[in-house]
CSV table of C-alpha atoms and ligand atoms in Angstrom, one decimal:
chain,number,residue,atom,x,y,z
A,159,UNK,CA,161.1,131.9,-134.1
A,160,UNK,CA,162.6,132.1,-137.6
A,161,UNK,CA,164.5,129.5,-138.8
A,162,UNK,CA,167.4,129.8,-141.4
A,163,UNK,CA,167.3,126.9,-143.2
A,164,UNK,CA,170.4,128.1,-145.0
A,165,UNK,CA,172.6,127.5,-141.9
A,166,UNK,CA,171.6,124.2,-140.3
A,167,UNK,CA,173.8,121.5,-140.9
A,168,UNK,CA,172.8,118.9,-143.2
A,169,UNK,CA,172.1,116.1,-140.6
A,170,UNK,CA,170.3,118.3,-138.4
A,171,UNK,CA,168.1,119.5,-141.1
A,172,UNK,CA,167.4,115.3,-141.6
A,173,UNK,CA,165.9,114.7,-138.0
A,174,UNK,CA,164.1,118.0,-138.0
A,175,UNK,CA,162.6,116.3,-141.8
A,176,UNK,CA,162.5,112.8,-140.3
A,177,UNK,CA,159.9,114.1,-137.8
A,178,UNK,CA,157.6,115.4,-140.1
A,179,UNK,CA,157.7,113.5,-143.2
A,180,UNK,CA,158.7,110.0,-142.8
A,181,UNK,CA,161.1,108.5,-144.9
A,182,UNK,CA,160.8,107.2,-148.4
A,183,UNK,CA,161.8,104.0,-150.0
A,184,UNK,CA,164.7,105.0,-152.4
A,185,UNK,CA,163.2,102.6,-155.0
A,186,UNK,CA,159.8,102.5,-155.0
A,187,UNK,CA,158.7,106.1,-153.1
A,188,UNK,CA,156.6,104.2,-150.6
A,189,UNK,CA,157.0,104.7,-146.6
A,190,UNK,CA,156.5,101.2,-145.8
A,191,UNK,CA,159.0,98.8,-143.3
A,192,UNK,CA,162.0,100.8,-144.2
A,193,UNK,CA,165.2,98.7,-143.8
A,194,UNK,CA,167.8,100.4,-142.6
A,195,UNK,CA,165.4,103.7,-142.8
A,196,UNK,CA,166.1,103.7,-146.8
A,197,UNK,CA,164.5,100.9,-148.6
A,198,UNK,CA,161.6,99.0,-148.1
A,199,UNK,CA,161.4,94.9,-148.0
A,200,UNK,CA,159.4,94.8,-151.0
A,201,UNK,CA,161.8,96.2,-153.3
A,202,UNK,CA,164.9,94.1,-151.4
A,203,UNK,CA,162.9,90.7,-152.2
A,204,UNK,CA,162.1,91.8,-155.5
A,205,UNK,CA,165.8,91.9,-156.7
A,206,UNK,CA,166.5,89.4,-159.7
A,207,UNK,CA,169.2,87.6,-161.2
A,208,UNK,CA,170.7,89.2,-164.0
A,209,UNK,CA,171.1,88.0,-167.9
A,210,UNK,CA,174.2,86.4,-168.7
A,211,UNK,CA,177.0,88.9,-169.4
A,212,UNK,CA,180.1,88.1,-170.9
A,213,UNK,CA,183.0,87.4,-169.1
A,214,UNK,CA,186.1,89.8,-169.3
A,215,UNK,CA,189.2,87.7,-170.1
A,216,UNK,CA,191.2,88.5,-168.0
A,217,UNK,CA,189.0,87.2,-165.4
A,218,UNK,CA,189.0,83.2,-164.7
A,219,UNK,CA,185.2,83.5,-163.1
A,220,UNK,CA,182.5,85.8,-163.1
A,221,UNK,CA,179.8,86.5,-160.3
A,222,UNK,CA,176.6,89.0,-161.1
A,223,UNK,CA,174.7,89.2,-157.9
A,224,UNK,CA,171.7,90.9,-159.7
A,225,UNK,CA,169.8,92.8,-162.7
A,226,UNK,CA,171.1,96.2,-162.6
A,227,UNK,CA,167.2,97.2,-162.5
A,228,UNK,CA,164.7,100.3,-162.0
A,229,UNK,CA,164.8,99.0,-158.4
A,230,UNK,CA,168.6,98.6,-158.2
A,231,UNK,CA,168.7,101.8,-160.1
A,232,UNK,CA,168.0,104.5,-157.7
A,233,UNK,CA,169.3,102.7,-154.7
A,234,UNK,CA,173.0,102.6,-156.3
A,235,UNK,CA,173.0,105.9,-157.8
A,236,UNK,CA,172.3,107.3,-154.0
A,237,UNK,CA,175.2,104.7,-152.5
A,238,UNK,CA,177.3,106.1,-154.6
A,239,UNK,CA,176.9,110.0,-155.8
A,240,UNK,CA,175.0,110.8,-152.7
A,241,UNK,CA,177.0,109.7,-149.4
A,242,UNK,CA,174.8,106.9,-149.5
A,243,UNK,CA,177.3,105.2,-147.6
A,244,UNK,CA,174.9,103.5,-144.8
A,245,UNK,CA,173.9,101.1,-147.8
A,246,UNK,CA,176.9,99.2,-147.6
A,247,UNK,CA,176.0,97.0,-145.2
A,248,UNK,CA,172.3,96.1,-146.5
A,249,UNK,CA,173.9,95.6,-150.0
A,250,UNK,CA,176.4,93.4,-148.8
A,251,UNK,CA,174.0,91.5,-146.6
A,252,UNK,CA,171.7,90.7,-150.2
A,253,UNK,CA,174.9,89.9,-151.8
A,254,UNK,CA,175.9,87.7,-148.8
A,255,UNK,CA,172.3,86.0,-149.2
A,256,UNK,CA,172.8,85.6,-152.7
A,257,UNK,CA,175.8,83.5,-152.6
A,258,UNK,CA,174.8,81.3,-150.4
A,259,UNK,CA,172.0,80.6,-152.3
A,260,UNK,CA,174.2,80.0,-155.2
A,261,UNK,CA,176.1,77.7,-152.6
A,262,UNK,CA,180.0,79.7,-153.9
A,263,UNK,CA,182.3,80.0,-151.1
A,264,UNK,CA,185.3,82.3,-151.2
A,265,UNK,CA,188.1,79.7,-149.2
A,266,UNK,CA,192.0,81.2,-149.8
A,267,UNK,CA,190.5,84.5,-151.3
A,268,UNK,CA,191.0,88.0,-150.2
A,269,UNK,CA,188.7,90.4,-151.7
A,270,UNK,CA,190.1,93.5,-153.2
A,271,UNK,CA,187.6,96.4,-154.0
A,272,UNK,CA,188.1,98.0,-157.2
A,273,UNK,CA,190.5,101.5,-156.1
A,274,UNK,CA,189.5,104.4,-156.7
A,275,UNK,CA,192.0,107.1,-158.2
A,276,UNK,CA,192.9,109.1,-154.8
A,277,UNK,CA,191.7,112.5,-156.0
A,278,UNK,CA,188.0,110.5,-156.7
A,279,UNK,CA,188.1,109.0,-153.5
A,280,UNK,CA,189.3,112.6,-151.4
A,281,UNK,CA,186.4,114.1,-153.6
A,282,UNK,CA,183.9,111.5,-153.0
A,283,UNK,CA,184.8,110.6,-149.0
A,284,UNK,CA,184.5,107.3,-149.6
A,285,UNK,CA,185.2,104.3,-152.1
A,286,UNK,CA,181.9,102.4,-152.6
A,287,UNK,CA,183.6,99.7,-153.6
A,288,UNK,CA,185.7,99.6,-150.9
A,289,UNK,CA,182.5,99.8,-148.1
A,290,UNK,CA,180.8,96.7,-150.2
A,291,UNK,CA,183.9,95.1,-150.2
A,292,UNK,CA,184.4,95.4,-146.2
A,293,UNK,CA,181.4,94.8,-145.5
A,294,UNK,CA,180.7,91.9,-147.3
A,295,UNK,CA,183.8,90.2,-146.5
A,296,UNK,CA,182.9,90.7,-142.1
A,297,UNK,CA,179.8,89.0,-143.5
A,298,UNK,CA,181.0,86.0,-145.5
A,299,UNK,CA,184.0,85.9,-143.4
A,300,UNK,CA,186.5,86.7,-146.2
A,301,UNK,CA,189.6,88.8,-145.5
A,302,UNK,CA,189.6,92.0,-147.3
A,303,UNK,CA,192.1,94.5,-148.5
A,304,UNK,CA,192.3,97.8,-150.4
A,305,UNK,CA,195.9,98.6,-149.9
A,306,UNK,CA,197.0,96.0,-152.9
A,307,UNK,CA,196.1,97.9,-155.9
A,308,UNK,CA,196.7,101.6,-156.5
A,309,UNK,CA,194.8,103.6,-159.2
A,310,UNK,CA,196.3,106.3,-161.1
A,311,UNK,CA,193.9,107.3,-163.8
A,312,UNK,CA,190.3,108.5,-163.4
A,313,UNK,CA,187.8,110.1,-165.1
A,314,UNK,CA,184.7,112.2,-164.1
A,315,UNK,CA,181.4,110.5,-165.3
A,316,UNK,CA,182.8,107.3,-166.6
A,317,UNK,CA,178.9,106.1,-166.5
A,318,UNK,CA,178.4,108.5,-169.5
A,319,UNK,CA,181.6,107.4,-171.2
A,320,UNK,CA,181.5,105.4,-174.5
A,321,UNK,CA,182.6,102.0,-174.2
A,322,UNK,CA,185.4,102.5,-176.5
A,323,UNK,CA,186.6,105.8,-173.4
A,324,UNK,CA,186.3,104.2,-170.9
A,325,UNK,CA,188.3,100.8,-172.4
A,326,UNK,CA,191.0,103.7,-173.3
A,327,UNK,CA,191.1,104.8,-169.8
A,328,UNK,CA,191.1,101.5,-167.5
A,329,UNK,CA,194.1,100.4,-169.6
A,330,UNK,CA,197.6,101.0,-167.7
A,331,UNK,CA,195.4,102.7,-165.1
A,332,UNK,CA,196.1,100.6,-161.9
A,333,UNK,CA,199.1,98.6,-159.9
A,334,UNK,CA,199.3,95.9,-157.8
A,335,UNK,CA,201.0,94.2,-154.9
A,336,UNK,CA,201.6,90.2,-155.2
A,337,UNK,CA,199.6,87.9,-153.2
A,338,UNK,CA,201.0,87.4,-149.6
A,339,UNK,CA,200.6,83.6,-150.0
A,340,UNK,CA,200.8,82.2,-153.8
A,341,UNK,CA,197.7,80.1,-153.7
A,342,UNK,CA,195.6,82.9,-152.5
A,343,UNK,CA,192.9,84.0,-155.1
A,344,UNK,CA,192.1,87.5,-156.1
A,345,UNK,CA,188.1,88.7,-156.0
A,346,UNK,CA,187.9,91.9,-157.2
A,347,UNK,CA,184.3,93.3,-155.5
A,348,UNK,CA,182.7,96.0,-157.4
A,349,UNK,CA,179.0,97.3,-157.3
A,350,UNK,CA,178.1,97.9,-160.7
A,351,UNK,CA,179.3,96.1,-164.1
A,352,UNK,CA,178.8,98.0,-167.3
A,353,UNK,CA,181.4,97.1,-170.2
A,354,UNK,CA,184.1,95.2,-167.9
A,355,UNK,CA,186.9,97.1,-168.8
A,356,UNK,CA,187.6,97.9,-165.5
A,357,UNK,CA,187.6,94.5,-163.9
A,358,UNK,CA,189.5,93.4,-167.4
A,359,UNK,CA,192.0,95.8,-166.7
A,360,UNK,CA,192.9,95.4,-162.5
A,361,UNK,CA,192.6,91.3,-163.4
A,362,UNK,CA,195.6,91.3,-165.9
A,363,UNK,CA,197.5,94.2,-163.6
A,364,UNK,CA,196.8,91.6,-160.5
A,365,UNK,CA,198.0,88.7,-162.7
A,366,UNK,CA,201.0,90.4,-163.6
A,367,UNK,CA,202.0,91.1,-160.2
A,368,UNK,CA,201.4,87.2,-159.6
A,369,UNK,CA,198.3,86.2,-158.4
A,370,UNK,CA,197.1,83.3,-160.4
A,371,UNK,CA,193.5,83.1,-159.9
A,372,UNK,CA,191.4,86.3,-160.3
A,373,UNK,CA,188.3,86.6,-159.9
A,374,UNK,CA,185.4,89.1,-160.2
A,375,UNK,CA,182.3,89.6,-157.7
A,376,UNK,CA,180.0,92.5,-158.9
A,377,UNK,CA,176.8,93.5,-156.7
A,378,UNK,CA,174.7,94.2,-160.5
A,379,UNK,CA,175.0,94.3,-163.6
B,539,LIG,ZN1,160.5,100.2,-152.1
């Protein structure tokens, strides 16, 4: 029988694969005790703290879960560009393990994923941030929301932005509710940190709408 490969649909065409040629860690290459069927326990325990970063100032704490790393590298650039979205729950479980390692507990907080600008997230299918944030919250148990903050600028391939273009476009670029109880804090939960002009921006437009205490929660960085 011929086969099209054109036409099969794309998940179909990934058992058909899986049965030949075994998965791949998306880190390290190897086909070894794939968790989750995508990354392989040595590259999850080799994840490492990250260097001190400097706090945006708009936020009152900082949290880096880990080094933004050749191993962190590939793994994120799939959970995000490439519907990767099955990672959510492994990330937020090593960002789960991490804090309580680091003993922080989240008491009064709601975690609020950073948005993404609706024609992103209807291009995308998904908000990462959003998944991480859900996610980690059923795991931490940490109420979560998305529907506080609204974005309304975005730009395509802010990773190859300058810092000084992507400062420009995080500033006016989101809105906020107020908190639905005045001593609740604010987490923003994001998976990557590179300048922190996003969290600097959604912090001050969170503070503005009232919430005193914002804080941020990154998965790397
Ligand atoms: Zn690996």
């Amino acid at each position: 029988m011929k086969v099209d490969w054109e036409k099969l649909p794309a998940n179909l065409l990934d058992l058909l694969l899986d049965g030949v040629f075994p998965r791949h860690c998306l880190a390290c290459g190897r086909d070894d005790q794939l968790r989750d069927g995508q990354v392989c326990e040595r590259c999850l325990n080799s994840l490492v703290s990250t260097v001190p970063f400097e706090k945006p100032k708009q936020l009152d704490s900082l949290i880096i879960g880990f080094a933004y790393n050749d191993t962190l590298r590939p793994i994120i650039h799939h959970y995000k560009f490439h519907n990767g979205t099955s990672l959510a729950n492994l990330l937020a479980s090593k960002l789960a393990d991490r804090l309580k390692e680091l003993n922080l507990k989240f008491e009064d907080s709601v975690l609020i994923p950073v948005p993404d600008h609706p024609a992103r997230r209807r291009e995308r299918g998904y908000n990462p941030s959003e998944l991480l944030a859900k996610a980690l919250g059923e795991k931490i148990g940490v109420i979560h929301s998305s529907k506080l903050t609204v974005r309304y600028r975005y730009g395509h391939h802010q990773s190859l932005m300058t810092p000084d273009k992507r400062e420009k476009l995080a500033k006016d670029a989101f809105q906020a509710l107020p908190p639905p109880n005045s001593d609740f804090r604010a987490v923003i939960v994001d998976d990557v940190i590179r300048t922190g002009a996003t969290l600097n921006q959604l912090a001050k437009t969170l503070k503005k709408a009232g919430w005193k205490r914002v804080e941020g929660l990154v998965l790397c960085g």
